[in-house]
Amino acid sequence: MQTAGLFITFEGIDGAGKSTHIAALAEAFRTQGRVVTLTREPGGTPLAEKLRELVLNDPMDPLCEALLMFAARRDHLQQVIEPALSRGEVVLCDRFTDATFAYQGAGRGFDLSVLSQLERWVQSMPAQDGRLRQPDLTVWFDLPPAVAAERLAGARLPDRFESQPLAFFERVAAGYGNRMLQDPARFARVPSDQPKDAVWRAVRGAFEQRGWLQAGSVQ
Ligand code: TYD
């Protein structure tokens, strides 16, 4: 079993059902003796949580939105993600930069080359010898936007993103697809329009396949 730090991110449109599987993975890793840091974006530090509050609720243009996402990310990387990885922990992060490309880029139509520039600035970390910090694996919960909308309907008061029309989420979903095409080895795409236990088996299987969780204990 691998004991070096592992950086895992989870993506998908709102309503794709990430949360329960992230919690189950944390449990699975802990059962195998790993120390797990559970975190999320935007957020994960006191400063980044304040930025989250702003970006999810206050009206602003797409450039402000993208800058705040990356500002929060920088603090999160420096304060939480990099230290945890250097201690050899498993970092499970609910959303990361793929969400910026999908939501601000594909969803809002913001310039992807500017986002790439910001990605280079923000994710250059000394521990990486000039290479960008990227997830070791990104689990993409891929769900048709119409199904996600049904799941979300009436669930709670929507934020600035959740209240977007179906066409926005169609673009976001396509944005995730494009990100995966650019770096397929980093992604595990999990078709999520199926019962929860089938989704869980697929998620867990992606980790077993890589030798990061022991096989044979799928619940
Ligand atoms: P999430 O934590 O999944 O929402 P919740 O806790 O309400 O289930 O994500 C918050 C929202 O932020 C989600 O709608 C996607 C959006 N988001 C972006 O638009 N860009 C980003 O870079 C990130 C990280 C999130």
PDB file of N, CA and C in Angstrom, residues 83-183:
ATOM      1  N   PRO A  83       0.928  21.248   3.412  1.00  0.00           N
ATOM      2  CA  PRO A  83       1.419  20.672   4.671  1.00  0.00           C
ATOM      3  C   PRO A  83       0.921  19.242   4.894  1.00  0.00           C
ATOM      4  N   ALA A  84      -0.351  18.979   4.571  1.00  0.00           N
ATOM      5  CA  ALA A  84      -0.892  17.622   4.787  1.00  0.00           C
ATOM      6  C   ALA A  84      -0.187  16.618   3.874  1.00  0.00           C
ATOM      7  N   LEU A  85       0.049  17.003   2.617  1.00  0.00           N
ATOM      8  CA  LEU A  85       0.726  16.083   1.691  1.00  0.00           C
ATOM      9  C   LEU A  85       2.156  15.822   2.149  1.00  0.00           C
ATOM     10  N   SER A  86       2.801  16.862   2.670  1.00  0.00           N
ATOM     11  CA  SER A  86       4.191  16.643   3.086  1.00  0.00           C
ATOM     12  C   SER A  86       4.262  15.781   4.355  1.00  0.00           C
ATOM     13  N   ARG A  87       3.169  15.693   5.095  1.00  0.00           N
ATOM     14  CA  ARG A  87       3.119  14.757   6.236  1.00  0.00           C
ATOM     15  C   ARG A  87       2.705  13.349   5.786  1.00  0.00           C
ATOM     16  N   GLY A  88       2.459  13.176   4.499  1.00  0.00           N
ATOM     17  CA  GLY A  88       2.093  11.851   3.974  1.00  0.00           C
ATOM     18  C   GLY A  88       0.622  11.513   4.123  1.00  0.00           C
ATOM     19  N   GLU A  89      -0.216  12.528   4.304  1.00  0.00           N
ATOM     20  CA  GLU A  89      -1.651  12.263   4.504  1.00  0.00           C
ATOM     21  C   GLU A  89      -2.392  12.095   3.177  1.00  0.00           C
ATOM     22  N   VAL A  90      -3.619  11.589   3.310  1.00  0.00           N
ATOM     23  CA  VAL A  90      -4.524  11.522   2.162  1.00  0.00           C
ATOM     24  C   VAL A  90      -5.417  12.760   2.239  1.00  0.00           C
ATOM     25  N   VAL A  91      -5.337  13.600   1.225  1.00  0.00           N
ATOM     26  CA  VAL A  91      -6.160  14.818   1.188  1.00  0.00           C
ATOM     27  C   VAL A  91      -7.334  14.572   0.251  1.00  0.00           C
ATOM     28  N   LEU A  92      -8.544  14.594   0.810  1.00  0.00           N
ATOM     29  CA  LEU A  92      -9.763  14.429   0.008  1.00  0.00           C
ATOM     30  C   LEU A  92     -10.424  15.797  -0.089  1.00  0.00           C
ATOM     31  N   CYS A  93     -10.415  16.361  -1.276  1.00  0.00           N
ATOM     32  CA  CYS A  93     -10.856  17.752  -1.450  1.00  0.00           C
ATOM     33  C   CYS A  93     -12.089  17.802  -2.365  1.00  0.00           C
ATOM     34  N   ASP A  94     -13.184  18.307  -1.786  1.00  0.00           N
ATOM     35  CA  ASP A  94     -14.451  18.452  -2.516  1.00  0.00           C
ATOM     36  C   ASP A  94     -14.328  19.672  -3.430  1.00  0.00           C
ATOM     37  N   ARG A  95     -14.033  19.440  -4.694  1.00  0.00           N
ATOM     38  CA  ARG A  95     -13.805  20.424  -5.762  1.00  0.00           C
ATOM     39  C   ARG A  95     -12.403  21.044  -5.683  1.00  0.00           C
ATOM     40  N   PHE A  96     -11.902  21.398  -6.873  1.00  0.00           N
ATOM     41  CA  PHE A  96     -10.604  22.081  -7.001  1.00  0.00           C
ATOM     42  C   PHE A  96     -10.630  22.801  -8.347  1.00  0.00           C
ATOM     43  N   THR A  97      -9.489  22.943  -8.997  1.00  0.00           N
ATOM     44  CA  THR A  97      -9.395  23.805 -10.183  1.00  0.00           C
ATOM     45  C   THR A  97     -10.264  23.376 -11.367  1.00  0.00           C
ATOM     46  N   ASP A  98     -10.535  22.082 -11.502  1.00  0.00           N
ATOM     47  CA  ASP A  98     -11.416  21.671 -12.601  1.00  0.00           C
ATOM     48  C   ASP A  98     -12.769  22.372 -12.487  1.00  0.00           C
ATOM     49  N   ALA A  99     -13.207  22.643 -11.254  1.00  0.00           N
ATOM     50  CA  ALA A  99     -14.490  23.343 -11.065  1.00  0.00           C
ATOM     51  C   ALA A  99     -14.408  24.768 -11.614  1.00  0.00           C
ATOM     52  N   THR A 100     -13.250  25.403 -11.493  1.00  0.00           N
ATOM     53  CA  THR A 100     -13.116  26.761 -12.024  1.00  0.00           C
ATOM     54  C   THR A 100     -13.194  26.741 -13.552  1.00  0.00           C
ATOM     55  N   PHE A 101     -12.533  25.741 -14.160  1.00  0.00           N
ATOM     56  CA  PHE A 101     -12.605  25.626 -15.623  1.00  0.00           C
ATOM     57  C   PHE A 101     -14.032  25.293 -16.064  1.00  0.00           C
ATOM     58  N   ALA A 102     -14.715  24.454 -15.286  1.00  0.00           N
ATOM     59  CA  ALA A 102     -16.072  24.051 -15.669  1.00  0.00           C
ATOM     60  C   ALA A 102     -17.091  25.168 -15.407  1.00  0.00           C
ATOM     61  N   TYR A 103     -17.052  25.782 -14.216  1.00  0.00           N
ATOM     62  CA  TYR A 103     -18.083  26.773 -13.845  1.00  0.00           C
ATOM     63  C   TYR A 103     -17.759  28.165 -14.400  1.00  0.00           C
ATOM     64  N   GLN A 104     -16.567  28.698 -14.061  1.00  0.00           N
ATOM     65  CA  GLN A 104     -16.248  30.049 -14.535  1.00  0.00           C
ATOM     66  C   GLN A 104     -15.902  30.022 -16.030  1.00  0.00           C
ATOM     67  N   GLY A 105     -15.197  28.978 -16.457  1.00  0.00           N
ATOM     68  CA  GLY A 105     -14.798  28.884 -17.859  1.00  0.00           C
ATOM     69  C   GLY A 105     -15.976  28.492 -18.750  1.00  0.00           C
ATOM     70  N   ALA A 106     -16.338  27.199 -18.713  1.00  0.00           N
ATOM     71  CA  ALA A 106     -17.399  26.724 -19.607  1.00  0.00           C
ATOM     72  C   ALA A 106     -18.764  27.321 -19.242  1.00  0.00           C
ATOM     73  N   GLY A 107     -19.079  27.367 -17.953  1.00  0.00           N
ATOM     74  CA  GLY A 107     -20.399  27.836 -17.520  1.00  0.00           C
ATOM     75  C   GLY A 107     -20.607  29.322 -17.773  1.00  0.00           C
ATOM     76  N   ARG A 108     -19.696  30.139 -17.265  1.00  0.00           N
ATOM     77  CA  ARG A 108     -19.838  31.593 -17.408  1.00  0.00           C
ATOM     78  C   ARG A 108     -19.247  32.112 -18.721  1.00  0.00           C
ATOM     79  N   GLY A 109     -18.436  31.299 -19.374  1.00  0.00           N
ATOM     80  CA  GLY A 109     -17.836  31.715 -20.640  1.00  0.00           C
ATOM     81  C   GLY A 109     -16.580  32.550 -20.469  1.00  0.00           C
ATOM     82  N   PHE A 110     -15.919  32.410 -19.310  1.00  0.00           N
ATOM     83  CA  PHE A 110     -14.721  33.203 -19.073  1.00  0.00           C
ATOM     84  C   PHE A 110     -13.511  32.586 -19.789  1.00  0.00           C
ATOM     85  N   ASP A 111     -12.603  33.478 -20.217  1.00  0.00           N
ATOM     86  CA  ASP A 111     -11.426  33.119 -21.017  1.00  0.00           C
ATOM     87  C   ASP A 111     -10.584  31.982 -20.380  1.00  0.00           C
ATOM     88  N   LEU A 112     -10.513  30.842 -21.067  1.00  0.00           N
ATOM     89  CA  LEU A 112      -9.801  29.684 -20.515  1.00  0.00           C
ATOM     90  C   LEU A 112      -8.299  29.914 -20.424  1.00  0.00           C
ATOM     91  N   SER A 113      -7.750  30.767 -21.329  1.00  0.00           N
ATOM     92  CA  SER A 113      -6.296  30.971 -21.271  1.00  0.00           C
ATOM     93  C   SER A 113      -5.931  31.811 -20.043  1.00  0.00           C
ATOM     94  N   VAL A 114      -6.830  32.699 -19.631  1.00  0.00           N
ATOM     95  CA  VAL A 114      -6.589  33.455 -18.389  1.00  0.00           C
ATOM     96  C   VAL A 114      -6.658  32.498 -17.192  1.00  0.00           C
ATOM     97  N   LEU A 115      -7.604  31.583 -17.231  1.00  0.00           N
ATOM     98  CA  LEU A 115      -7.702  30.607 -16.132  1.00  0.00           C
ATOM     99  C   LEU A 115      -6.437  29.743 -16.072  1.00  0.00           C
ATOM    100  N   SER A 116      -5.909  29.367 -17.238  1.00  0.00           N
ATOM    101  CA  SER A 116      -4.678  28.554 -17.254  1.00  0.00           C
ATOM    102  C   SER A 116      -3.511  29.328 -16.648  1.00  0.00           C
ATOM    103  N   GLN A 117      -3.477  30.628 -16.959  1.00  0.00           N
ATOM    104  CA  GLN A 117      -2.423  31.487 -16.394  1.00  0.00           C
ATOM    105  C   GLN A 117      -2.533  31.534 -14.864  1.00  0.00           C
ATOM    106  N   LEU A 118      -3.756  31.741 -14.391  1.00  0.00           N
ATOM    107  CA  LEU A 118      -3.983  31.790 -12.941  1.00  0.00           C
ATOM    108  C   LEU A 118      -3.620  30.443 -12.299  1.00  0.00           C
ATOM    109  N   GLU A 119      -3.982  29.379 -12.990  1.00  0.00           N
ATOM    110  CA  GLU A 119      -3.656  28.036 -12.488  1.00  0.00           C
ATOM    111  C   GLU A 119      -2.145  27.900 -12.312  1.00  0.00           C
ATOM    112  N   ARG A 120      -1.385  28.385 -13.305  1.00  0.00           N
ATOM    113  CA  ARG A 120       0.083  28.280 -13.219  1.00  0.00           C
ATOM    114  C   ARG A 120       0.624  29.090 -12.054  1.00  0.00           C
ATOM    115  N   TRP A 121       0.100  30.300 -11.862  1.00  0.00           N
ATOM    116  CA  TRP A 121       0.581  31.141 -10.758  1.00  0.00           C
ATOM    117  C   TRP A 121       0.270  30.512  -9.407  1.00  0.00           C
ATOM    118  N   VAL A 122      -0.964  30.096  -9.275  1.00  0.00           N
ATOM    119  CA  VAL A 122      -1.462  29.691  -7.953  1.00  0.00           C
ATOM    120  C   VAL A 122      -0.959  28.312  -7.539  1.00  0.00           C
ATOM    121  N   GLN A 123      -0.793  27.413  -8.516  1.00  0.00           N
ATOM    122  CA  GLN A 123      -0.468  26.033  -8.168  1.00  0.00           C
ATOM    123  C   GLN A 123       1.018  25.696  -8.332  1.00  0.00           C
ATOM    124  N   SER A 124       1.856  26.711  -8.545  1.00  0.00           N
ATOM    125  CA  SER A 124       3.295  26.462  -8.517  1.00  0.00           C
ATOM    126  C   SER A 124       3.720  26.433  -7.061  1.00  0.00           C
ATOM    127  N   MET A 125       4.196  25.312  -6.624  1.00  0.00           N
ATOM    128  CA  MET A 125       4.531  25.137  -5.217  1.00  0.00           C
ATOM    129  C   MET A 125       5.992  24.733  -5.091  1.00  0.00           C
ATOM    130  N   PRO A 126       6.730  25.303  -4.128  1.00  0.00           N
ATOM    131  CA  PRO A 126       8.154  24.968  -3.992  1.00  0.00           C
ATOM    132  C   PRO A 126       8.394  23.466  -3.902  1.00  0.00           C
ATOM    133  N   ALA A 127       7.530  22.747  -3.175  1.00  0.00           N
ATOM    134  CA  ALA A 127       7.743  21.303  -2.992  1.00  0.00           C
ATOM    135  C   ALA A 127       7.661  20.543  -4.316  1.00  0.00           C
ATOM    136  N   GLN A 128       7.171  21.208  -5.357  1.00  0.00           N
ATOM    137  CA  GLN A 128       6.944  20.533  -6.636  1.00  0.00           C
ATOM    138  C   GLN A 128       8.060  20.816  -7.640  1.00  0.00           C
ATOM    139  N   ASP A 129       9.131  21.491  -7.215  1.00  0.00           N
ATOM    140  CA  ASP A 129      10.246  21.819  -8.117  1.00  0.00           C
ATOM    141  C   ASP A 129       9.771  22.466  -9.406  1.00  0.00           C
ATOM    142  N   GLY A 130       8.886  23.422  -9.289  1.00  0.00           N
ATOM    143  CA  GLY A 130       8.453  24.147 -10.477  1.00  0.00           C
ATOM    144  C   GLY A 130       7.284  23.515 -11.217  1.00  0.00           C
ATOM    145  N   ARG A 131       7.000  22.226 -10.933  1.00  0.00           N
ATOM    146  CA  ARG A 131       5.810  21.617 -11.558  1.00  0.00           C
ATOM    147  C   ARG A 131       4.573  22.095 -10.824  1.00  0.00           C
ATOM    148  N   LEU A 132       3.441  22.094 -11.529  1.00  0.00           N
ATOM    149  CA  LEU A 132       2.209  22.526 -10.881  1.00  0.00           C
ATOM    150  C   LEU A 132       1.693  21.453  -9.931  1.00  0.00           C
ATOM    151  N   ARG A 133       1.171  21.891  -8.804  1.00  0.00           N
ATOM    152  CA  ARG A 133       0.459  20.935  -7.949  1.00  0.00           C
ATOM    153  C   ARG A 133      -0.850  20.593  -8.639  1.00  0.00           C
ATOM    154  N   GLN A 134      -1.025  19.324  -8.934  1.00  0.00           N
ATOM    155  CA  GLN A 134      -2.280  18.830  -9.510  1.00  0.00           C
ATOM    156  C   GLN A 134      -2.709  17.624  -8.696  1.00  0.00           C
ATOM    157  N   PRO A 135      -4.002  17.314  -8.717  1.00  0.00           N
ATOM    158  CA  PRO A 135      -4.456  16.126  -7.986  1.00  0.00           C
ATOM    159  C   PRO A 135      -3.796  14.855  -8.542  1.00  0.00           C
ATOM    160  N   ASP A 136      -3.581  13.864  -7.660  1.00  0.00           N
ATOM    161  CA  ASP A 136      -3.135  12.551  -8.127  1.00  0.00           C
ATOM    162  C   ASP A 136      -4.284  11.842  -8.829  1.00  0.00           C
ATOM    163  N   LEU A 137      -5.497  12.147  -8.390  1.00  0.00           N
ATOM    164  CA  LEU A 137      -6.692  11.577  -9.031  1.00  0.00           C
ATOM    165  C   LEU A 137      -7.860  12.536  -8.836  1.00  0.00           C
ATOM    166  N   THR A 138      -8.662  12.674  -9.876  1.00  0.00           N
ATOM    167  CA  THR A 138      -9.900  13.458  -9.783  1.00  0.00           C
ATOM    168  C   THR A 138     -11.067  12.533 -10.103  1.00  0.00           C
ATOM    169  N   VAL A 139     -11.952  12.371  -9.123  1.00  0.00           N
ATOM    170  CA  VAL A 139     -13.145  11.552  -9.344  1.00  0.00           C
ATOM    171  C   VAL A 139     -14.236  12.490  -9.856  1.00  0.00           C
ATOM    172  N   TRP A 140     -14.688  12.209 -11.068  1.00  0.00           N
ATOM    173  CA  TRP A 140     -15.714  13.055 -11.690  1.00  0.00           C
ATOM    174  C   TRP A 140     -17.051  12.313 -11.668  1.00  0.00           C
ATOM    175  N   PHE A 141     -17.967  12.794 -10.835  1.00  0.00           N
ATOM    176  CA  PHE A 141     -19.317  12.231 -10.769  1.00  0.00           C
ATOM    177  C   PHE A 141     -20.106  12.820 -11.937  1.00  0.00           C
ATOM    178  N   ASP A 142     -20.248  12.014 -12.969  1.00  0.00           N
ATOM    179  CA  ASP A 142     -20.850  12.505 -14.211  1.00  0.00           C
ATOM    180  C   ASP A 142     -22.335  12.157 -14.231  1.00  0.00           C
ATOM    181  N   LEU A 143     -23.158  13.200 -14.182  1.00  0.00           N
ATOM    182  CA  LEU A 143     -24.609  13.021 -14.091  1.00  0.00           C
ATOM    183  C   LEU A 143     -25.274  13.941 -15.108  1.00  0.00           C
ATOM    184  N   PRO A 144     -26.268  13.432 -15.867  1.00  0.00           N
ATOM    185  CA  PRO A 144     -26.958  14.332 -16.797  1.00  0.00           C
ATOM    186  C   PRO A 144     -27.568  15.510 -16.026  1.00  0.00           C
ATOM    187  N   PRO A 145     -27.371  16.733 -16.516  1.00  0.00           N
ATOM    188  CA  PRO A 145     -27.875  17.911 -15.790  1.00  0.00           C
ATOM    189  C   PRO A 145     -29.372  17.862 -15.487  1.00  0.00           C
ATOM    190  N   ALA A 146     -30.166  17.253 -16.359  1.00  0.00           N
ATOM    191  CA  ALA A 146     -31.615  17.198 -16.094  1.00  0.00           C
ATOM    192  C   ALA A 146     -31.893  16.338 -14.852  1.00  0.00           C
ATOM    193  N   VAL A 147     -31.134  15.266 -14.677  1.00  0.00           N
ATOM    194  CA  VAL A 147     -31.310  14.397 -13.505  1.00  0.00           C
ATOM    195  C   VAL A 147     -30.868  15.139 -12.242  1.00  0.00           C
ATOM    196  N   ALA A 148     -29.743  15.864 -12.343  1.00  0.00           N
ATOM    197  CA  ALA A 148     -29.251  16.634 -11.193  1.00  0.00           C
ATOM    198  C   ALA A 148     -30.293  17.675 -10.782  1.00  0.00           C
ATOM    199  N   ALA A 149     -30.911  18.316 -11.758  1.00  0.00           N
ATOM    200  CA  ALA A 149     -31.906  19.361 -11.468  1.00  0.00           C
ATOM    201  C   ALA A 149     -33.087  18.769 -10.713  1.00  0.00           C
ATOM    202  N   GLU A 150     -33.518  17.568 -11.121  1.00  0.00           N
ATOM    203  CA  GLU A 150     -34.614  16.888 -10.416  1.00  0.00           C
ATOM    204  C   GLU A 150     -34.232  16.620  -8.965  1.00  0.00           C
ATOM    205  N   ARG A 151     -33.000  16.152  -8.764  1.00  0.00           N
ATOM    206  CA  ARG A 151     -32.543  15.828  -7.407  1.00  0.00           C
ATOM    207  C   ARG A 151     -32.500  17.073  -6.529  1.00  0.00           C
ATOM    208  N   LEU A 152     -32.106  18.208  -7.140  1.00  0.00           N
ATOM    209  CA  LEU A 152     -31.914  19.429  -6.351  1.00  0.00           C
ATOM    210  C   LEU A 152     -33.227  20.161  -6.083  1.00  0.00           C
ATOM    211  N   ALA A 153     -34.239  19.887  -6.921  1.00  0.00           N
ATOM    212  CA  ALA A 153     -35.474  20.673  -6.847  1.00  0.00           C
ATOM    213  C   ALA A 153     -36.031  20.671  -5.429  1.00  0.00           C
ATOM    214  N   GLY A 154     -36.167  21.839  -4.866  1.00  0.00           N
ATOM    215  CA  GLY A 154     -36.772  21.975  -3.540  1.00  0.00           C
ATOM    216  C   GLY A 154     -35.898  21.504  -2.403  1.00  0.00           C
ATOM    217  N   ALA A 155     -34.655  21.092  -2.683  1.00  0.00           N
ATOM    218  CA  ALA A 155     -33.808  20.538  -1.629  1.00  0.00           C
ATOM    219  C   ALA A 155     -33.457  21.584  -0.571  1.00  0.00           C
ATOM    220  N   ARG A 156     -33.134  22.781  -1.001  1.00  0.00           N
ATOM    221  CA  ARG A 156     -32.774  23.850  -0.054  1.00  0.00           C
ATOM    222  C   ARG A 156     -32.702  25.147  -0.838  1.00  0.00           C
ATOM    223  N   LEU A 157     -32.437  26.240  -0.124  1.00  0.00           N
ATOM    224  CA  LEU A 157     -32.330  27.536  -0.796  1.00  0.00           C
ATOM    225  C   LEU A 157     -31.086  27.517  -1.695  1.00  0.00           C
ATOM    226  N   PRO A 158     -31.261  27.702  -3.016  1.00  0.00           N
ATOM    227  CA  PRO A 158     -30.088  27.598  -3.894  1.00  0.00           C
ATOM    228  C   PRO A 158     -29.147  28.794  -3.773  1.00  0.00           C
ATOM    229  N   ASP A 159     -27.828  28.546  -3.947  1.00  0.00           N
ATOM    230  CA  ASP A 159     -26.878  29.667  -3.981  1.00  0.00           C
ATOM    231  C   ASP A 159     -26.773  30.191  -5.413  1.00  0.00           C
ATOM    232  N   ARG A 160     -25.797  31.097  -5.684  1.00  0.00           N
ATOM    233  CA  ARG A 160     -25.687  31.737  -7.007  1.00  0.00           C
ATOM    234  C   ARG A 160     -25.444  30.740  -8.131  1.00  0.00           C
ATOM    235  N   PHE A 161     -24.869  29.597  -7.806  1.00  0.00           N
ATOM    236  CA  PHE A 161     -24.606  28.611  -8.847  1.00  0.00           C
ATOM    237  C   PHE A 161     -25.786  27.652  -8.990  1.00  0.00           C
ATOM    238  N   GLU A 162     -26.272  27.195  -7.844  1.00  0.00           N
ATOM    239  CA  GLU A 162     -27.361  26.205  -7.892  1.00  0.00           C
ATOM    240  C   GLU A 162     -28.618  26.762  -8.557  1.00  0.00           C
ATOM    241  N   SER A 163     -28.761  28.094  -8.543  1.00  0.00           N
ATOM    242  CA  SER A 163     -29.969  28.699  -9.109  1.00  0.00           C
ATOM    243  C   SER A 163     -29.853  28.935 -10.621  1.00  0.00           C
ATOM    244  N   GLN A 164     -28.746  28.510 -11.216  1.00  0.00           N
ATOM    245  CA  GLN A 164     -28.567  28.711 -12.660  1.00  0.00           C
ATOM    246  C   GLN A 164     -29.491  27.784 -13.461  1.00  0.00           C
ATOM    247  N   PRO A 165     -29.846  28.188 -14.702  1.00  0.00           N
ATOM    248  CA  PRO A 165     -30.709  27.340 -15.523  1.00  0.00           C
ATOM    249  C   PRO A 165     -29.985  26.087 -16.026  1.00  0.00           C
ATOM    250  N   LEU A 166     -30.782  25.148 -16.529  1.00  0.00           N
ATOM    251  CA  LEU A 166     -30.254  23.875 -17.022  1.00  0.00           C
ATOM    252  C   LEU A 166     -29.129  24.068 -18.050  1.00  0.00           C
ATOM    253  N   ALA A 167     -29.284  25.061 -18.936  1.00  0.00           N
ATOM    254  CA  ALA A 167     -28.289  25.277 -20.000  1.00  0.00           C
ATOM    255  C   ALA A 167     -26.909  25.567 -19.399  1.00  0.00           C
ATOM    256  N   PHE A 168     -26.890  26.267 -18.260  1.00  0.00           N
ATOM    257  CA  PHE A 168     -25.617  26.543 -17.583  1.00  0.00           C
ATOM    258  C   PHE A 168     -24.952  25.220 -17.180  1.00  0.00           C
ATOM    259  N   PHE A 169     -25.730  24.325 -16.592  1.00  0.00           N
ATOM    260  CA  PHE A 169     -25.153  23.053 -16.138  1.00  0.00           C
ATOM    261  C   PHE A 169     -24.770  22.141 -17.301  1.00  0.00           C
ATOM    262  N   GLU A 170     -25.468  22.297 -18.427  1.00  0.00           N
ATOM    263  CA  GLU A 170     -25.054  21.551 -19.625  1.00  0.00           C
ATOM    264  C   GLU A 170     -23.647  21.999 -20.023  1.00  0.00           C
ATOM    265  N   ARG A 171     -23.406  23.300 -19.959  1.00  0.00           N
ATOM    266  CA  ARG A 171     -22.075  23.816 -20.319  1.00  0.00           C
ATOM    267  C   ARG A 171     -21.026  23.369 -19.296  1.00  0.00           C
ATOM    268  N   VAL A 172     -21.400  23.412 -18.002  1.00  0.00           N
ATOM    269  CA  VAL A 172     -20.464  22.990 -16.945  1.00  0.00           C
ATOM    270  C   VAL A 172     -20.080  21.520 -17.147  1.00  0.00           C
ATOM    271  N   ALA A 173     -21.074  20.687 -17.417  1.00  0.00           N
ATOM    272  CA  ALA A 173     -20.806  19.249 -17.620  1.00  0.00           C
ATOM    273  C   ALA A 173     -19.867  19.051 -18.814  1.00  0.00           C
ATOM    274  N   ALA A 174     -20.110  19.807 -19.890  1.00  0.00           N
ATOM    275  CA  ALA A 174     -19.230  19.707 -21.067  1.00  0.00           C
ATOM    276  C   ALA A 174     -17.823  20.196 -20.703  1.00  0.00           C
ATOM    277  N   GLY A 175     -17.754  21.213 -19.844  1.00  0.00           N
ATOM    278  CA  GLY A 175     -16.461  21.741 -19.392  1.00  0.00           C
ATOM    279  C   GLY A 175     -15.653  20.675 -18.656  1.00  0.00           C
ATOM    280  N   TYR A 176     -16.326  19.905 -17.812  1.00  0.00           N
ATOM    281  CA  TYR A 176     -15.627  18.804 -17.127  1.00  0.00           C
ATOM    282  C   TYR A 176     -15.123  17.784 -18.151  1.00  0.00           C
ATOM    283  N   GLY A 177     -15.950  17.494 -19.142  1.00  0.00           N
ATOM    284  CA  GLY A 177     -15.546  16.546 -20.191  1.00  0.00           C
ATOM    285  C   GLY A 177     -14.281  17.009 -20.894  1.00  0.00           C
ATOM    286  N   ASN A 178     -14.214  18.303 -21.185  1.00  0.00           N
ATOM    287  CA  ASN A 178     -13.022  18.833 -21.868  1.00  0.00           C
ATOM    288  C   ASN A 178     -11.786  18.760 -20.993  1.00  0.00           C
ATOM    289  N   ARG A 179     -11.956  19.045 -19.709  1.00  0.00           N
ATOM    290  CA  ARG A 179     -10.810  18.957 -18.789  1.00  0.00           C
ATOM    291  C   ARG A 179     -10.288  17.521 -18.758  1.00  0.00           C
ATOM    292  N   MET A 180     -11.204  16.570 -18.734  1.00  0.00           N
ATOM    293  CA  MET A 180     -10.782  15.165 -18.694  1.00  0.00           C
ATOM    294  C   MET A 180     -10.030  14.791 -19.971  1.00  0.00           C
ATOM    295  N   LEU A 181     -10.482  15.308 -21.116  1.00  0.00           N
ATOM    296  CA  LEU A 181      -9.806  15.000 -22.379  1.00  0.00           C
ATOM    297  C   LEU A 181      -8.368  15.489 -22.380  1.00  0.00           C
ATOM    298  N   GLN A 182      -8.123  16.605 -21.668  1.00  0.00           N
ATOM    299  CA  GLN A 182      -6.771  17.165 -21.660  1.00  0.00           C
ATOM    300  C   GLN A 182      -5.791  16.356 -20.808  1.00  0.00           C
ATOM    301  N   ASP A 183      -6.310  15.596 -19.843  1.00  0.00           N
ATOM    302  CA  ASP A 183      -5.440  14.842 -18.944  1.00  0.00           C
ATOM    303  C   ASP A 183      -6.175  13.585 -18.461  1.00  0.00           C
TER     304      ASP A 183
END
